[in-house]
Amino acid sequence: MSQPFAEPKIGVVGAGLMGAEIALVFALAGLDVLLTDSNQAALDAAMARLGSVLGRGVARGHFSEDQRAVASERLLATLDLTDFADRDLVTEAVFESLDVKSRVLASLSEACPATCVIASNTSTFPISTLSVALPAERRPRFLGTHYFSPVSRMPLVEIVPGFDTDPEIVAWTQALLARVGKQPIAVRDVTGFAVNRMLHAMLIEAVRLVEEGVATPEDLDTACRFGLGHPIGPFALMDNVTSSLCVQVQQILQDSYGERFRPPPLLKQRVAAGYVGGRDKPGWLDRN
């Protein structure tokens, strides 16, 4: 069963930054992809944003014109979850809330065929905790696939099996992700998995250095890029993924691992004041 579908049909739930680009990656590989969200405005915004991503990618040599044409043809949007009745792999990529994700997974259990592999792009919640939202017979075909932003450029995917995940489903998912140009790694099912635990330990310390007046966000980003070889500094990264998401993840990590992941006061203060970054809010590198 390591190759259950020769040409799998893909579905993605959640048309935010992560979900839309997850859909794009599979469409670029020539697979049939459906993207859904709770409202038409979100879908329209996502499709427009992906058009811009493809345009910039072609201009910068990341994608070919042929790839852009294929992706544009293969990626469709829908508001009707019943359209997922023929999907072979569906990825949940909604807001990082246990309640929201559980509701979406329960809906997918109703909409998707029994053979469908269901994956969650959660960055923090254990997969076995999320699996409770699914009936027992679906849990062997449920696992975590944690992508990294921007998904169209970052190859890593953490593959996280739950307690009940069938090893053959893990192997099939790894093979499929490698086929679409990703670099999958196997990670044990713990809160935050592997990469986020390392990342947020660094982000917390970076904010503490600013709190203590040791260095500015700009200089710390420079230090990470030219001293540690990172492609992006911690403050630029927080501006990209939003500081509000960082606080949310750190609070989840703190609940599991204690004080070492407590969000720094300055980070929480900036989030409360609206300095979260993202597409339309000031961040660390805009106004300090």
PDB file of C-alpha atoms in Angstrom:
ATOM      1  CA  MET A   1       0.000   0.000   0.000  1.00  0.00           C
ATOM      2  CA  SER A   2       3.041   2.322  -0.185  1.00  0.00           C
ATOM      3  CA  GLN A   3       1.748   3.534  -3.580  1.00  0.00           C
ATOM      4  CA  PRO A   4      -2.071   3.556  -3.173  1.00  0.00           C
ATOM      5  CA  PHE A   5      -2.725   6.217  -5.838  1.00  0.00           C
ATOM      6  CA  ALA A   6      -0.782   6.519  -9.095  1.00  0.00           C
ATOM      7  CA  GLU A   7      -1.838  10.135  -9.717  1.00  0.00           C
ATOM      8  CA  PRO A   8      -3.298  11.324  -6.421  1.00  0.00           C
ATOM      9  CA  LYS A   9      -5.891  14.058  -6.324  1.00  0.00           C
ATOM     10  CA  ILE A  10      -5.049  16.675  -3.708  1.00  0.00           C
ATOM     11  CA  GLY A  11      -7.187  18.850  -1.466  1.00  0.00           C
ATOM     12  CA  VAL A  12      -6.186  21.657   0.890  1.00  0.00           C
ATOM     13  CA  VAL A  13      -8.437  23.233   3.513  1.00  0.00           C
ATOM     14  CA  GLY A  14      -7.418  26.770   4.463  1.00  0.00           C
ATOM     15  CA  ALA A  15      -6.463  29.431   1.904  1.00  0.00           C
ATOM     16  CA  GLY A  16      -4.132  31.452   4.094  1.00  0.00           C
ATOM     17  CA  LEU A  17      -0.445  31.924   3.391  1.00  0.00           C
ATOM     18  CA  MET A  18       0.460  28.339   4.273  1.00  0.00           C
ATOM     19  CA  GLY A  19      -2.510  26.493   2.829  1.00  0.00           C
ATOM     20  CA  ALA A  20      -2.496  28.343  -0.477  1.00  0.00           C
ATOM     21  CA  GLU A  21       1.195  27.655  -1.057  1.00  0.00           C
ATOM     22  CA  ILE A  22       0.820  23.992  -0.052  1.00  0.00           C
ATOM     23  CA  ALA A  23      -1.800  23.748  -2.794  1.00  0.00           C
ATOM     24  CA  LEU A  24       0.535  25.548  -5.199  1.00  0.00           C
ATOM     25  CA  VAL A  25       3.391  23.091  -4.620  1.00  0.00           C
ATOM     26  CA  PHE A  26       1.239  20.138  -5.678  1.00  0.00           C
ATOM     27  CA  ALA A  27      -0.185  22.042  -8.649  1.00  0.00           C
ATOM     28  CA  LEU A  28       3.320  22.946  -9.832  1.00  0.00           C
ATOM     29  CA  ALA A  29       4.034  19.200  -9.904  1.00  0.00           C
ATOM     30  CA  GLY A  30       1.078  18.725 -12.249  1.00  0.00           C
ATOM     31  CA  LEU A  31      -1.367  17.176  -9.775  1.00  0.00           C
ATOM     32  CA  ASP A  32      -5.095  17.914  -9.616  1.00  0.00           C
ATOM     33  CA  VAL A  33      -5.578  20.269  -6.631  1.00  0.00           C
ATOM     34  CA  LEU A  34      -8.656  21.752  -4.942  1.00  0.00           C
ATOM     35  CA  LEU A  35      -8.286  24.606  -2.442  1.00  0.00           C
ATOM     36  CA  THR A  36     -11.126  25.529  -0.102  1.00  0.00           C
ATOM     37  CA  ASP A  37     -11.877  28.026   2.644  1.00  0.00           C
ATOM     38  CA  SER A  38     -14.897  29.245   4.579  1.00  0.00           C
ATOM     39  CA  ASN A  39     -15.703  32.203   2.304  1.00  0.00           C
ATOM     40  CA  GLN A  40     -15.287  33.359  -1.285  1.00  0.00           C
ATOM     41  CA  ALA A  41     -13.305  36.470  -0.356  1.00  0.00           C
ATOM     42  CA  ALA A  42     -10.561  34.347   1.217  1.00  0.00           C
ATOM     43  CA  LEU A  43     -10.412  32.116  -1.843  1.00  0.00           C
ATOM     44  CA  ASP A  44     -10.308  35.062  -4.247  1.00  0.00           C
ATOM     45  CA  ALA A  45      -7.509  36.686  -2.256  1.00  0.00           C
ATOM     46  CA  ALA A  46      -5.551  33.431  -2.175  1.00  0.00           C
ATOM     47  CA  MET A  47      -5.830  32.821  -5.903  1.00  0.00           C
ATOM     48  CA  ALA A  48      -4.768  36.400  -6.647  1.00  0.00           C
ATOM     49  CA  ARG A  49      -1.824  36.064  -4.272  1.00  0.00           C
ATOM     50  CA  LEU A  50      -0.744  32.792  -5.874  1.00  0.00           C
ATOM     51  CA  GLY A  51      -0.901  34.418  -9.291  1.00  0.00           C
ATOM     52  CA  SER A  52       1.541  37.019  -8.012  1.00  0.00           C
ATOM     53  CA  VAL A  53       3.767  34.310  -6.508  1.00  0.00           C
ATOM     54  CA  LEU A  54       3.892  32.533  -9.854  1.00  0.00           C
ATOM     55  CA  GLY A  55       4.609  35.754 -11.710  1.00  0.00           C
ATOM     56  CA  ARG A  56       7.478  36.686  -9.398  1.00  0.00           C
ATOM     57  CA  GLY A  57       8.757  33.118  -9.488  1.00  0.00           C
ATOM     58  CA  VAL A  58       8.960  33.136 -13.282  1.00  0.00           C
ATOM     59  CA  ALA A  59      10.626  36.569 -13.307  1.00  0.00           C
ATOM     60  CA  ARG A  60      13.254  35.404 -10.807  1.00  0.00           C
ATOM     61  CA  GLY A  61      13.869  32.049 -12.457  1.00  0.00           C
ATOM     62  CA  HIS A  62      12.302  29.934  -9.694  1.00  0.00           C
ATOM     63  CA  PHE A  63       9.570  28.577 -12.003  1.00  0.00           C
ATOM     64  CA  SER A  64       9.325  28.152 -15.767  1.00  0.00           C
ATOM     65  CA  GLU A  65       6.519  29.513 -17.907  1.00  0.00           C
ATOM     66  CA  ASP A  66       5.408  25.917 -18.473  1.00  0.00           C
ATOM     67  CA  GLN A  67       5.207  25.338 -14.723  1.00  0.00           C
ATOM     68  CA  ARG A  68       3.154  28.487 -14.273  1.00  0.00           C
ATOM     69  CA  ALA A  69       0.752  27.356 -16.985  1.00  0.00           C
ATOM     70  CA  VAL A  70       0.424  23.874 -15.483  1.00  0.00           C
ATOM     71  CA  ALA A  71      -0.131  25.204 -11.960  1.00  0.00           C
ATOM     72  CA  SER A  72      -2.736  27.703 -13.146  1.00  0.00           C
ATOM     73  CA  GLU A  73      -4.620  24.939 -14.918  1.00  0.00           C
ATOM     74  CA  ARG A  74      -4.379  22.299 -12.171  1.00  0.00           C
ATOM     75  CA  LEU A  75      -5.237  24.432  -9.135  1.00  0.00           C
ATOM     76  CA  LEU A  76      -8.930  25.213  -8.632  1.00  0.00           C
ATOM     77  CA  ALA A  77     -10.850  26.803  -5.780  1.00  0.00           C
ATOM     78  CA  THR A  78     -14.142  25.624  -4.294  1.00  0.00           C
ATOM     79  CA  LEU A  79     -16.409  26.522  -1.389  1.00  0.00           C
ATOM     80  CA  ASP A  80     -18.126  23.137  -1.452  1.00  0.00           C
ATOM     81  CA  LEU A  81     -16.447  20.512   0.722  1.00  0.00           C
ATOM     82  CA  THR A  82     -18.441  17.795  -1.014  1.00  0.00           C
ATOM     83  CA  ASP A  83     -16.090  18.344  -3.971  1.00  0.00           C
ATOM     84  CA  PHE A  84     -13.492  16.536  -1.853  1.00  0.00           C
ATOM     85  CA  ALA A  85     -15.345  13.236  -2.307  1.00  0.00           C
ATOM     86  CA  ASP A  86     -12.755  12.102  -4.892  1.00  0.00           C
ATOM     87  CA  ARG A  87      -9.593  13.360  -3.128  1.00  0.00           C
ATOM     88  CA  ASP A  88      -6.708  11.027  -2.246  1.00  0.00           C
ATOM     89  CA  LEU A  89      -4.709  13.352   0.026  1.00  0.00           C
ATOM     90  CA  VAL A  90      -6.258  16.280   1.890  1.00  0.00           C
ATOM     91  CA  THR A  91      -4.218  18.643   4.038  1.00  0.00           C
ATOM     92  CA  GLU A  92      -5.789  20.683   6.823  1.00  0.00           C
ATOM     93  CA  ALA A  93      -4.012  24.060   7.033  1.00  0.00           C
ATOM     94  CA  VAL A  94      -6.354  26.234   9.084  1.00  0.00           C
ATOM     95  CA  PHE A  95      -5.836  28.506  12.114  1.00  0.00           C
ATOM     96  CA  GLU A  96      -3.641  27.027  14.867  1.00  0.00           C
ATOM     97  CA  SER A  97      -6.513  26.304  17.243  1.00  0.00           C
ATOM     98  CA  LEU A  98      -7.312  22.849  18.561  1.00  0.00           C
ATOM     99  CA  ASP A  99     -11.052  23.510  18.368  1.00  0.00           C
ATOM    100  CA  VAL A 100     -10.914  24.876  14.818  1.00  0.00           C
ATOM    101  CA  LYS A 101      -8.696  22.070  13.548  1.00  0.00           C
ATOM    102  CA  SER A 102     -10.857  19.434  15.236  1.00  0.00           C
ATOM    103  CA  ARG A 103     -13.986  20.792  13.575  1.00  0.00           C
ATOM    104  CA  VAL A 104     -12.315  20.802  10.167  1.00  0.00           C
ATOM    105  CA  LEU A 105     -11.020  17.252  10.602  1.00  0.00           C
ATOM    106  CA  ALA A 106     -14.479  16.044  11.612  1.00  0.00           C
ATOM    107  CA  SER A 107     -15.912  17.678   8.476  1.00  0.00           C
ATOM    108  CA  LEU A 108     -13.248  16.044   6.306  1.00  0.00           C
ATOM    109  CA  SER A 109     -14.100  12.674   7.780  1.00  0.00           C
ATOM    110  CA  GLU A 110     -17.618  13.151   6.442  1.00  0.00           C
ATOM    111  CA  ALA A 111     -16.627  14.582   3.057  1.00  0.00           C
ATOM    112  CA  CYS A 112     -13.614  12.488   1.987  1.00  0.00           C
ATOM    113  CA  PRO A 113     -13.615   8.887   0.763  1.00  0.00           C
ATOM    114  CA  ALA A 114     -12.548   6.145   3.171  1.00  0.00           C
ATOM    115  CA  THR A 115      -9.304   5.672   1.230  1.00  0.00           C
ATOM    116  CA  CYS A 116      -8.262   9.326   1.589  1.00  0.00           C
ATOM    117  CA  VAL A 117      -5.104  10.182   3.501  1.00  0.00           C
ATOM    118  CA  ILE A 118      -5.800  13.149   5.778  1.00  0.00           C
ATOM    119  CA  ALA A 119      -2.876  15.291   6.931  1.00  0.00           C
ATOM    120  CA  SER A 120      -2.581  18.246   9.288  1.00  0.00           C
ATOM    121  CA  ASN A 121      -0.147  21.109   8.811  1.00  0.00           C
ATOM    122  CA  THR A 122      -0.221  21.892  12.528  1.00  0.00           C
ATOM    123  CA  SER A 123       3.054  23.354  13.795  1.00  0.00           C
ATOM    124  CA  THR A 124       2.490  22.575  17.472  1.00  0.00           C
ATOM    125  CA  PHE A 125      -0.340  20.176  18.375  1.00  0.00           C
ATOM    126  CA  PRO A 126       0.499  16.466  18.724  1.00  0.00           C
ATOM    127  CA  ILE A 127      -1.023  14.459  15.883  1.00  0.00           C
ATOM    128  CA  SER A 128      -2.424  11.858  18.265  1.00  0.00           C
ATOM    129  CA  THR A 129      -4.298  14.637  20.064  1.00  0.00           C
ATOM    130  CA  LEU A 130      -5.802  15.881  16.805  1.00  0.00           C
ATOM    131  CA  SER A 131      -6.682  12.331  15.733  1.00  0.00           C
ATOM    132  CA  VAL A 132      -9.388  12.211  18.402  1.00  0.00           C
ATOM    133  CA  ALA A 133     -11.518  14.326  16.037  1.00  0.00           C
ATOM    134  CA  LEU A 134     -11.542  11.414  13.564  1.00  0.00           C
ATOM    135  CA  PRO A 135     -13.304   8.056  13.908  1.00  0.00           C
ATOM    136  CA  ALA A 136     -11.006   5.175  14.865  1.00  0.00           C
ATOM    137  CA  GLU A 137     -11.138   3.617  11.397  1.00  0.00           C
ATOM    138  CA  ARG A 138      -9.672   6.787   9.814  1.00  0.00           C
ATOM    139  CA  ARG A 139      -6.748   7.249  12.201  1.00  0.00           C
ATOM    140  CA  PRO A 140      -4.356   4.839  10.418  1.00  0.00           C
ATOM    141  CA  ARG A 141      -4.552   7.185   7.394  1.00  0.00           C
ATOM    142  CA  PHE A 142      -3.998  10.385   9.393  1.00  0.00           C
ATOM    143  CA  LEU A 143      -0.608  12.050   9.997  1.00  0.00           C
ATOM    144  CA  GLY A 144       1.121  15.394  10.306  1.00  0.00           C
ATOM    145  CA  THR A 145       2.873  17.142   7.403  1.00  0.00           C
ATOM    146  CA  HIS A 146       4.407  20.332   8.777  1.00  0.00           C
ATOM    147  CA  TYR A 147       5.533  22.669   5.989  1.00  0.00           C
ATOM    148  CA  PHE A 148       7.642  25.808   6.316  1.00  0.00           C
ATOM    149  CA  SER A 149       7.014  29.299   4.983  1.00  0.00           C
ATOM    150  CA  PRO A 150       7.244  30.233   2.182  1.00  0.00           C
ATOM    151  CA  VAL A 151       6.168  26.729   1.173  1.00  0.00           C
ATOM    152  CA  SER A 152       6.976  27.271  -2.500  1.00  0.00           C
ATOM    153  CA  ARG A 153      10.619  27.969  -1.596  1.00  0.00           C
ATOM    154  CA  MET A 154      11.304  26.004   1.616  1.00  0.00           C
ATOM    155  CA  PRO A 155      11.803  22.277   0.876  1.00  0.00           C
ATOM    156  CA  LEU A 156      11.570  20.845   4.403  1.00  0.00           C
ATOM    157  CA  VAL A 157       8.471  18.988   5.614  1.00  0.00           C
ATOM    158  CA  GLU A 158       8.292  17.314   9.019  1.00  0.00           C
ATOM    159  CA  ILE A 159       6.295  14.074   8.723  1.00  0.00           C
ATOM    160  CA  VAL A 160       4.712  13.146  12.035  1.00  0.00           C
ATOM    161  CA  PRO A 161       2.867   9.846  12.527  1.00  0.00           C
ATOM    162  CA  GLY A 162       0.346   9.569  15.332  1.00  0.00           C
ATOM    163  CA  PHE A 163      -0.067   6.567  17.617  1.00  0.00           C
ATOM    164  CA  ASP A 164      -2.325   4.838  15.083  1.00  0.00           C
ATOM    165  CA  THR A 165      -0.785   5.938  11.757  1.00  0.00           C
ATOM    166  CA  ASP A 166      -0.072   3.064   9.364  1.00  0.00           C
ATOM    167  CA  PRO A 167       3.686   2.970   8.538  1.00  0.00           C
ATOM    168  CA  GLU A 168       2.808   2.366   4.876  1.00  0.00           C
ATOM    169  CA  ILE A 169       0.882   5.650   4.813  1.00  0.00           C
ATOM    170  CA  VAL A 170       3.964   7.383   6.212  1.00  0.00           C
ATOM    171  CA  ALA A 171       6.126   5.818   3.479  1.00  0.00           C
ATOM    172  CA  TRP A 172       3.643   6.771   0.747  1.00  0.00           C
ATOM    173  CA  THR A 173       3.458  10.355   1.997  1.00  0.00           C
ATOM    174  CA  GLN A 174       7.242  10.620   2.113  1.00  0.00           C
ATOM    175  CA  ALA A 175       7.486   9.362  -1.466  1.00  0.00           C
ATOM    176  CA  LEU A 176       4.817  11.782  -2.686  1.00  0.00           C
ATOM    177  CA  LEU A 177       6.447  14.771  -0.997  1.00  0.00           C
ATOM    178  CA  ALA A 178       9.827  13.853  -2.482  1.00  0.00           C
ATOM    179  CA  ARG A 179       8.161  13.615  -5.885  1.00  0.00           C
ATOM    180  CA  VAL A 180       6.874  17.221  -5.628  1.00  0.00           C
ATOM    181  CA  GLY A 181      10.308  18.505  -4.631  1.00  0.00           C
ATOM    182  CA  LYS A 182      10.132  18.443  -0.844  1.00  0.00           C
ATOM    183  CA  GLN A 183      12.656  17.104   1.652  1.00  0.00           C
ATOM    184  CA  PRO A 184      10.677  15.104   4.218  1.00  0.00           C
ATOM    185  CA  ILE A 185      12.085  14.105   7.606  1.00  0.00           C
ATOM    186  CA  ALA A 186      10.461  11.805  10.160  1.00  0.00           C
ATOM    187  CA  VAL A 187       9.757  13.389  13.548  1.00  0.00           C
ATOM    188  CA  ARG A 188       8.287  11.926  16.725  1.00  0.00           C
ATOM    189  CA  ASP A 189       4.798  13.063  17.719  1.00  0.00           C
ATOM    190  CA  VAL A 190       5.482  15.639  20.450  1.00  0.00           C
ATOM    191  CA  THR A 191       4.250  19.202  20.956  1.00  0.00           C
ATOM    192  CA  GLY A 192       6.072  21.528  18.560  1.00  0.00           C
ATOM    193  CA  PHE A 193       7.821  18.587  16.864  1.00  0.00           C
ATOM    194  CA  ALA A 194      11.547  19.328  16.252  1.00  0.00           C
ATOM    195  CA  VAL A 195      12.100  22.460  14.190  1.00  0.00           C
ATOM    196  CA  ASN A 196       9.719  24.747  16.081  1.00  0.00           C
ATOM    197  CA  ARG A 197      11.272  23.824  19.407  1.00  0.00           C
ATOM    198  CA  MET A 198      14.700  24.842  18.107  1.00  0.00           C
ATOM    199  CA  LEU A 199      13.360  27.909  16.312  1.00  0.00           C
ATOM    200  CA  HIS A 200      11.350  29.386  19.174  1.00  0.00           C
ATOM    201  CA  ALA A 201      14.160  28.885  21.661  1.00  0.00           C
ATOM    202  CA  MET A 202      16.209  31.132  19.343  1.00  0.00           C
ATOM    203  CA  LEU A 203      13.394  33.668  18.811  1.00  0.00           C
ATOM    204  CA  ILE A 204      12.816  34.007  22.543  1.00  0.00           C
ATOM    205  CA  GLU A 205      16.509  34.620  23.192  1.00  0.00           C
ATOM    206  CA  ALA A 206      16.691  37.131  20.330  1.00  0.00           C
ATOM    207  CA  VAL A 207      13.853  39.172  21.855  1.00  0.00           C
ATOM    208  CA  ARG A 208      15.517  38.993  25.272  1.00  0.00           C
ATOM    209  CA  LEU A 209      18.692  40.451  23.762  1.00  0.00           C
ATOM    210  CA  VAL A 210      16.647  43.401  22.501  1.00  0.00           C
ATOM    211  CA  GLU A 211      14.918  43.757  25.886  1.00  0.00           C
ATOM    212  CA  GLU A 212      18.320  43.903  27.591  1.00  0.00           C
ATOM    213  CA  GLY A 213      19.663  46.473  25.122  1.00  0.00           C
ATOM    214  CA  VAL A 214      22.419  44.162  23.916  1.00  0.00           C
ATOM    215  CA  ALA A 215      21.735  44.806  20.215  1.00  0.00           C
ATOM    216  CA  THR A 216      19.038  46.094  17.848  1.00  0.00           C
ATOM    217  CA  PRO A 217      16.756  43.812  15.831  1.00  0.00           C
ATOM    218  CA  GLU A 218      18.549  44.925  12.649  1.00  0.00           C
ATOM    219  CA  ASP A 219      21.991  44.078  14.011  1.00  0.00           C
ATOM    220  CA  LEU A 220      20.843  40.743  15.410  1.00  0.00           C
ATOM    221  CA  ASP A 221      19.420  39.833  12.005  1.00  0.00           C
ATOM    222  CA  THR A 222      22.751  40.795  10.452  1.00  0.00           C
ATOM    223  CA  ALA A 223      24.574  38.665  13.035  1.00  0.00           C
ATOM    224  CA  CYS A 224      22.460  35.614  12.235  1.00  0.00           C
ATOM    225  CA  ARG A 225      22.828  36.000   8.487  1.00  0.00           C
ATOM    226  CA  PHE A 226      26.559  36.700   8.381  1.00  0.00           C
ATOM    227  CA  GLY A 227      27.712  35.037  11.598  1.00  0.00           C
ATOM    228  CA  LEU A 228      25.533  31.901  11.647  1.00  0.00           C
ATOM    229  CA  GLY A 229      24.811  31.577   7.931  1.00  0.00           C
ATOM    230  CA  HIS A 230      21.036  31.813   8.310  1.00  0.00           C
ATOM    231  CA  PRO A 231      19.205  32.953   5.163  1.00  0.00           C
ATOM    232  CA  ILE A 232      16.933  35.220   7.228  1.00  0.00           C
ATOM    233  CA  GLY A 233      17.303  36.806  10.645  1.00  0.00           C
ATOM    234  CA  PRO A 234      14.922  36.112  13.571  1.00  0.00           C
ATOM    235  CA  PHE A 235      13.203  39.502  13.439  1.00  0.00           C
ATOM    236  CA  ALA A 236      12.645  39.409   9.680  1.00  0.00           C
ATOM    237  CA  LEU A 237      11.267  35.912  10.175  1.00  0.00           C
ATOM    238  CA  MET A 238       8.878  37.082  12.908  1.00  0.00           C
ATOM    239  CA  ASP A 239       7.728  39.896  10.620  1.00  0.00           C
ATOM    240  CA  ASN A 240       7.105  37.318   7.897  1.00  0.00           C
ATOM    241  CA  VAL A 241       5.114  34.770   9.934  1.00  0.00           C
ATOM    242  CA  THR A 242       3.714  37.438  12.357  1.00  0.00           C
ATOM    243  CA  SER A 243       4.670  37.971  15.967  1.00  0.00           C
ATOM    244  CA  SER A 244       1.127  37.077  17.003  1.00  0.00           C
ATOM    245  CA  LEU A 245       1.600  33.546  15.667  1.00  0.00           C
ATOM    246  CA  CYS A 246       4.942  33.356  17.475  1.00  0.00           C
ATOM    247  CA  VAL A 247       3.300  34.243  20.793  1.00  0.00           C
ATOM    248  CA  GLN A 248       0.583  31.695  20.164  1.00  0.00           C
ATOM    249  CA  VAL A 249       3.089  28.917  19.421  1.00  0.00           C
ATOM    250  CA  GLN A 250       5.265  29.830  22.400  1.00  0.00           C
ATOM    251  CA  GLN A 251       2.285  29.683  24.751  1.00  0.00           C
ATOM    252  CA  ILE A 252       1.457  26.192  23.499  1.00  0.00           C
ATOM    253  CA  LEU A 253       5.099  25.159  23.963  1.00  0.00           C
ATOM    254  CA  GLN A 254       5.142  26.699  27.433  1.00  0.00           C
ATOM    255  CA  ASP A 255       2.106  24.636  28.424  1.00  0.00           C
ATOM    256  CA  SER A 256       4.018  21.476  27.482  1.00  0.00           C
ATOM    257  CA  TYR A 257       7.622  22.279  28.423  1.00  0.00           C
ATOM    258  CA  GLY A 258       7.496  25.026  31.025  1.00  0.00           C
ATOM    259  CA  GLU A 259       9.235  28.348  31.538  1.00  0.00           C
ATOM    260  CA  ARG A 260      11.915  27.958  28.876  1.00  0.00           C
ATOM    261  CA  PHE A 261       9.256  28.743  26.244  1.00  0.00           C
ATOM    262  CA  ARG A 262       7.468  31.598  28.043  1.00  0.00           C
ATOM    263  CA  PRO A 263       6.934  34.429  25.484  1.00  0.00           C
ATOM    264  CA  PRO A 264       9.111  37.449  26.398  1.00  0.00           C
ATOM    265  CA  PRO A 265       7.225  40.471  27.784  1.00  0.00           C
ATOM    266  CA  LEU A 266       8.389  42.731  24.944  1.00  0.00           C
ATOM    267  CA  LEU A 267       7.045  40.318  22.321  1.00  0.00           C
ATOM    268  CA  LYS A 268       3.651  40.107  24.040  1.00  0.00           C
ATOM    269  CA  GLN A 269       3.553  43.894  24.467  1.00  0.00           C
ATOM    270  CA  ARG A 270       4.210  44.500  20.766  1.00  0.00           C
ATOM    271  CA  VAL A 271       1.524  42.008  19.767  1.00  0.00           C
ATOM    272  CA  ALA A 272      -0.985  43.667  22.090  1.00  0.00           C
ATOM    273  CA  ALA A 273      -0.126  47.021  20.488  1.00  0.00           C
ATOM    274  CA  GLY A 274      -0.637  45.663  16.957  1.00  0.00           C
ATOM    275  CA  TYR A 275       3.040  45.488  15.975  1.00  0.00           C
ATOM    276  CA  VAL A 276       2.685  42.004  14.550  1.00  0.00           C
ATOM    277  CA  GLY A 277       4.142  42.260  11.041  1.00  0.00           C
ATOM    278  CA  GLY A 278       2.628  40.316   8.176  1.00  0.00           C
ATOM    279  CA  ARG A 279       1.303  41.931   5.021  1.00  0.00           C
ATOM    280  CA  ASP A 280      -0.305  45.033   6.501  1.00  0.00           C
ATOM    281  CA  LYS A 281       0.940  45.664  10.059  1.00  0.00           C
ATOM    282  CA  PRO A 282       4.181  47.235  11.345  1.00  0.00           C
ATOM    283  CA  GLY A 283       6.773  44.790  12.597  1.00  0.00           C
ATOM    284  CA  TRP A 284      10.205  44.730  14.169  1.00  0.00           C
ATOM    285  CA  LEU A 285      11.959  46.109  11.122  1.00  0.00           C
ATOM    286  CA  ASP A 286       9.358  48.717  10.234  1.00  0.00           C
ATOM    287  CA  ARG A 287       8.860  50.665  13.466  1.00  0.00           C
ATOM    288  CA  ASN A 288      10.550  49.849  16.775  1.00  0.00           C
TER     289      ASN A 288
END
